Short mmCIF file of C-alpha atoms in Angstrom, two decimals:
data_model
loop_
_atom_site.label_atom_id
_atom_site.label_comp_id
_atom_site.label_asym_id
_atom_site.label_seq_id
_atom_site.Cartn_x
_atom_site.Cartn_y
_atom_site.Cartn_z
CA UNK Z 71 14.15 -7.32 12.33
CA UNK Z 72 17.23 -6.76 14.38
CA UNK Z 73 18.13 -6.83 18.02
CA UNK Z 74 14.78 -6.00 19.60
CA UNK Z 75 11.68 -8.14 19.71
CA UNK Z 76 9.02 -5.45 19.45
CA UNK Z 77 5.79 -6.75 17.97
CA UNK Z 78 2.77 -5.21 16.36
CA UNK Z 79 -0.62 -6.51 15.30
CA UNK Z 80 -0.45 -4.24 12.23
CA UNK Z 81 0.21 -6.02 8.95
CA UNK Z 82 1.05 -3.77 5.99
CA UNK Z 83 0.37 -5.37 2.60
CA UNK Z 84 4.06 -5.28 1.64
CA UNK Z 85 7.18 -4.64 3.73
CA UNK Z 86 10.41 -4.05 1.81
CA UNK Z 87 13.51 -4.53 3.96
CA UNK Z 88 17.14 -3.62 3.38
CA UNK Z 89 19.21 -5.04 6.22
CA UNK Z 90 22.36 -3.49 4.70
CA UNK Z 91 21.05 0.08 4.86
CA UNK Z 92 18.55 -0.52 7.70
CA UNK Z 93 15.65 0.77 5.61
CA UNK Z 94 12.00 -0.27 5.64
CA UNK Z 95 9.25 0.68 3.23
CA UNK Z 96 5.72 -0.18 4.28
CA UNK Z 97 3.34 -0.33 1.31
CA UNK Z 98 -0.39 -0.39 2.02
CA UNK Z 99 -2.85 -0.75 -0.86
CA UNK Z 100 -6.31 0.71 -0.51
CA UNK Z 101 -9.14 0.48 -3.03
CA UNK Z 102 -11.55 3.27 -2.06
CA UNK Z 103 -14.26 5.01 -4.04
CA UNK Z 104 -12.52 7.68 -6.12
CA UNK Z 105 -14.02 10.55 -4.13
CA UNK Z 106 -12.51 9.16 -0.90
CA UNK Z 107 -8.89 8.69 -1.96
CA UNK Z 108 -7.39 11.46 0.17
CA UNK Z 109 -9.36 10.30 3.20
CA UNK Z 110 -8.16 6.72 2.66
CA UNK Z 111 -4.54 7.84 2.44
CA UNK Z 112 -4.76 9.87 5.64
CA UNK Z 113 -6.44 6.98 7.47
CA UNK Z 114 -3.72 4.50 6.42
CA UNK Z 115 -0.91 6.93 7.25
CA UNK Z 116 -2.37 7.48 10.73
CA UNK Z 117 -2.91 3.74 11.21
CA UNK Z 118 0.79 2.98 10.70
CA UNK Z 119 2.31 6.11 12.28
CA UNK Z 120 3.07 4.47 15.63
CA UNK Z 121 4.69 1.47 13.92
CA UNK Z 122 6.82 3.79 11.76
CA UNK Z 123 7.94 5.72 14.84
CA UNK Z 124 8.82 2.50 16.70
CA UNK Z 125 10.88 1.26 13.75
CA UNK Z 126 12.73 4.58 13.66
CA UNK Z 127 13.42 4.39 17.40
CA UNK Z 128 14.92 0.95 16.73
CA UNK Z 129 17.32 2.46 14.18
CA UNK Z 130 15.48 1.81 10.91
CA UNK Z 131 14.94 4.47 8.24
CA UNK Z 132 11.25 3.87 7.70
CA UNK Z 133 8.67 5.13 5.22
CA UNK Z 134 4.98 4.38 5.10
CA UNK Z 135 3.57 4.62 1.59
CA UNK Z 136 -0.20 4.24 1.33
CA UNK Z 137 -1.14 3.59 -2.28
CA UNK Z 138 -4.65 4.11 -3.60
CA UNK Z 139 -6.27 2.76 -6.73
CA UNK Z 140 -9.93 3.70 -6.97
CA UNK Z 141 -12.51 0.93 -7.20
CA UNK Z 142 -13.35 2.02 -10.76
CA UNK Z 143 -9.72 1.97 -11.88
CA UNK Z 144 -8.41 5.48 -11.22
CA UNK Z 145 -4.77 5.37 -10.08
CA UNK Z 146 -3.87 7.96 -7.45
CA UNK Z 147 -0.59 9.87 -7.78
CA UNK Z 148 0.64 7.82 -4.81
CA UNK Z 149 0.97 4.73 -7.01
CA UNK Z 150 3.29 6.49 -9.45
CA UNK Z 151 5.21 8.03 -6.56
CA UNK Z 152 5.71 4.61 -4.92
CA UNK Z 153 7.05 3.14 -8.15
CA UNK Z 154 9.38 6.11 -8.52
CA UNK Z 155 10.69 5.59 -4.99
CA UNK Z 156 11.41 1.97 -5.90
CA UNK Z 157 13.30 3.05 -9.03
CA UNK Z 158 10.66 1.89 -11.51
CA UNK Z 159 10.47 4.51 -14.26
CA UNK Z 160 9.37 5.19 -17.81
CA UNK Z 161 7.60 2.48 -19.75
CA UNK Z 162 8.03 -0.01 -16.90
CA UNK Z 163 6.22 2.33 -14.50
CA UNK Z 164 3.40 2.95 -16.97
CA UNK Z 165 3.03 -0.79 -17.59
CA UNK Z 166 3.01 -1.56 -13.85
CA UNK Z 167 0.37 1.10 -13.17
CA UNK Z 168 -1.75 -0.24 -16.03
CA UNK Z 169 -1.47 -3.78 -14.62
CA UNK Z 170 -2.47 -2.56 -11.15
CA UNK Z 171 -5.47 -0.65 -12.47
CA UNK Z 172 -6.61 -3.65 -14.51
CA UNK Z 173 -6.34 -5.96 -11.49
CA UNK Z 174 -8.36 -3.58 -9.32
CA UNK Z 175 -11.05 -3.22 -11.99
CA UNK Z 176 -11.35 -7.01 -12.34
CA UNK Z 177 -11.51 -7.54 -8.57
CA UNK Z 178 -14.07 -4.75 -8.12
CA UNK Z 179 -16.21 -6.16 -10.93
CA UNK Z 180 -16.05 -9.64 -9.38
CA UNK Z 181 -17.06 -8.28 -5.97
CA UNK Z 182 -19.94 -6.35 -7.56
CA UNK Z 183 -21.22 -9.49 -9.30
CA UNK Z 184 -20.98 -11.49 -6.05
CA UNK Z 185 -22.55 -8.79 -3.86
CA UNK Z 186 -25.85 -10.66 -3.47
CA UNK Z 187 -24.28 -13.98 -2.58
CA UNK Z 188 -23.68 -15.14 0.94
CA UNK Z 189 -20.01 -15.13 2.02
CA UNK Z 190 -18.44 -17.80 4.17
CA UNK Z 191 -20.15 -21.05 5.04
#
């Protein structure tokens, strides 16, 4: 990512990079219980704050965008906002949100069904 070799142990789910405009968008998906969405967003924002600041010091316009989809399929406003920032609008945004919600519901259901099984070896 440029001239410096700063490193971090943090690994956002998605990092969008524009070398031409020196912009970074860090996307971090969280699947909390619906009643803990705000808390999850604050926790993720705090987790990446130092990394965002370091990227800015190194000359990158940087945004951290925590995105929450509740474990029972409720999409937080942050998901729609993230798609808007990326230029995804109208029917494409609605379809993308629907696909995200469906994927979270399926994964949550699978985890629930497997909850009694032993994980690992």
